[in-house]
mmCIF file of C-alpha atoms in Angstrom:
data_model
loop_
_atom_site.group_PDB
_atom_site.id
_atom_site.type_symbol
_atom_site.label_atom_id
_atom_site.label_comp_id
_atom_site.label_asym_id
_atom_site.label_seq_id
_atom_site.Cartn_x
_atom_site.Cartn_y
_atom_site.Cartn_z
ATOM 1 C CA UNK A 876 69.507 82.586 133.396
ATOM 2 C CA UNK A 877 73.284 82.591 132.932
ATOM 3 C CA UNK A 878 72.483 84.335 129.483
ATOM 4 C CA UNK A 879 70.381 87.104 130.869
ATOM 5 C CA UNK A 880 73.269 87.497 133.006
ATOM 6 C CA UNK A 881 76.080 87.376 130.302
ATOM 7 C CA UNK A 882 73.765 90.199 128.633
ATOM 8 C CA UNK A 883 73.501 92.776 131.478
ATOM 9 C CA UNK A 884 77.263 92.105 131.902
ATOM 10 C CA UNK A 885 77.734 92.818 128.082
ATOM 11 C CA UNK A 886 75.498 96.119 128.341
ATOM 12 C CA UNK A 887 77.553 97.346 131.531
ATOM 13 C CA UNK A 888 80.603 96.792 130.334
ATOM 14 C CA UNK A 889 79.768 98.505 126.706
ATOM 15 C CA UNK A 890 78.882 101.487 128.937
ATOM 16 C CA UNK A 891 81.900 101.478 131.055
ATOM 17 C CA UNK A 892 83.962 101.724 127.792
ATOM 18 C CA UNK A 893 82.057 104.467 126.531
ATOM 19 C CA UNK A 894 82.212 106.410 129.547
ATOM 20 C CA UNK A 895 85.915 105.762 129.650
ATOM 21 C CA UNK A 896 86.439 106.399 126.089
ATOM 22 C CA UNK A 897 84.704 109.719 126.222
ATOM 23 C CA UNK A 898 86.774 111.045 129.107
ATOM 24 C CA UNK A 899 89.823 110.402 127.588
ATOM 25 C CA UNK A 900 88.347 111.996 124.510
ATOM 26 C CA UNK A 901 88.128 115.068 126.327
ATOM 27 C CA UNK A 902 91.212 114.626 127.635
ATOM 28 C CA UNK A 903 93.028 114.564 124.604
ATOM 29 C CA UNK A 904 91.108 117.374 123.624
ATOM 30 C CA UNK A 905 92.100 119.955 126.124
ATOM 31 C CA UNK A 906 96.346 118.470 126.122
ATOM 32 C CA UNK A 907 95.884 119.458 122.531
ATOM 33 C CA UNK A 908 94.840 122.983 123.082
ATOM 34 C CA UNK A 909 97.226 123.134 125.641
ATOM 35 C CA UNK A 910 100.113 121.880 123.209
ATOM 36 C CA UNK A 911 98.865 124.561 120.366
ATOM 37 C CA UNK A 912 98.828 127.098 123.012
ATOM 38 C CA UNK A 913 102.539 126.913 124.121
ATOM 39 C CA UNK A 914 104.035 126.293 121.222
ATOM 40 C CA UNK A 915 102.920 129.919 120.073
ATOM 41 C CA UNK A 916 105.490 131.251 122.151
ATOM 42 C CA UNK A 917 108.097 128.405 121.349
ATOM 43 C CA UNK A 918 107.810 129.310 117.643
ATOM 44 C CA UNK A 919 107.930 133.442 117.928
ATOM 45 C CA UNK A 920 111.214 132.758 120.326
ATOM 46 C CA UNK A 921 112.771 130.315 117.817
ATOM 47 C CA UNK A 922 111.847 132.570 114.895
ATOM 48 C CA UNK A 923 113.719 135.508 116.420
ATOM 49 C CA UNK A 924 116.772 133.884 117.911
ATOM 50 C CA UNK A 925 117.938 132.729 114.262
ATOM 51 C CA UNK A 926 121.234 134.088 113.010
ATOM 52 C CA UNK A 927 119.396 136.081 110.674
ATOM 53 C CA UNK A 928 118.700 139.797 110.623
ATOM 54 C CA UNK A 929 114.883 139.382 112.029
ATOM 55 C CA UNK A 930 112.793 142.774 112.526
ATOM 56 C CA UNK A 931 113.218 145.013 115.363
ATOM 57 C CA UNK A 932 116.918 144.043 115.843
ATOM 58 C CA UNK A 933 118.256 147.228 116.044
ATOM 59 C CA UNK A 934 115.463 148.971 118.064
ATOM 60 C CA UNK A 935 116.281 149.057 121.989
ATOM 61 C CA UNK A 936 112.594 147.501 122.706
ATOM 62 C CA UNK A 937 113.029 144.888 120.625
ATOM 63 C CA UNK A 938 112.960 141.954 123.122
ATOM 64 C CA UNK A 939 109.717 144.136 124.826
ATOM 65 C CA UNK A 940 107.924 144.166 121.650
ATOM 66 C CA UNK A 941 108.414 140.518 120.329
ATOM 67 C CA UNK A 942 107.358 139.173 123.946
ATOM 68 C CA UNK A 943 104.236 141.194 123.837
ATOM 69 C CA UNK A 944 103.658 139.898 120.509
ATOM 70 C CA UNK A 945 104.211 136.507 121.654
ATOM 71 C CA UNK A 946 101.994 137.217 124.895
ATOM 72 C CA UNK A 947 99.014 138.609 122.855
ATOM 73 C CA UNK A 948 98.903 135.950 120.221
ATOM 74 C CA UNK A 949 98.678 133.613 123.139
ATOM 75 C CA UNK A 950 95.810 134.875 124.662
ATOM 76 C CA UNK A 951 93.860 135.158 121.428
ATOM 77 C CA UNK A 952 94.983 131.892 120.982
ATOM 78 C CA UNK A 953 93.459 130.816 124.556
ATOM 79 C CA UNK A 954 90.222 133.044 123.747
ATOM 80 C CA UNK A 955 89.680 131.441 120.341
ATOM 81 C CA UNK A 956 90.344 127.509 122.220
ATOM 82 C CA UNK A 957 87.686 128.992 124.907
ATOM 83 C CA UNK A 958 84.828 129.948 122.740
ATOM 84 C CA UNK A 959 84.908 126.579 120.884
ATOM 85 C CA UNK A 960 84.971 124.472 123.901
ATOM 86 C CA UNK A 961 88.314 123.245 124.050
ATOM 87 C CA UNK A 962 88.951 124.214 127.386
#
């Protein structure tokens, strides 16, 4: 009888972990869209705030254009991570 026992406990437990291991599965999954996702934005700014000479320097909507860049890759970026389940 106690072994009976000792094997339903074994069975629950095994399914406990692999509920728990598939949540945090999916929880990893989405922080690591959400990582990819805002360091689009972290790399664009970092590219264009080198002491270089960087495109669009010199034109007055510079800042307008590389932030709309930065916006639109973003939410392709968010579209692509949506239609392949990340999120």
């Amino acid at each position: 009888m106690v072994d009976m026992h000792r094997s339903i406990l074994e069975g629950m437990m095994d399914g406990f972990a692999s509920i728990i291991n598939n949540n945090l599965n999916l929880v990893m999954k989405f922080l690591a869209a959400i990582t990819i996702i805002l360091s689009i934005p972290t790399m664009i700014a970092s590219f264009w705030g080198m002491n270089v000479p960087v495109p669009f320097a010199g034109h007055p909507y510079g800042f307008v254009l590389v932030i709309s860049f930065s916006v639109v890759l973003t939410i392709l970026a968010t579209i692509f991570f949506k239609k392949k389940g990340m999120f």
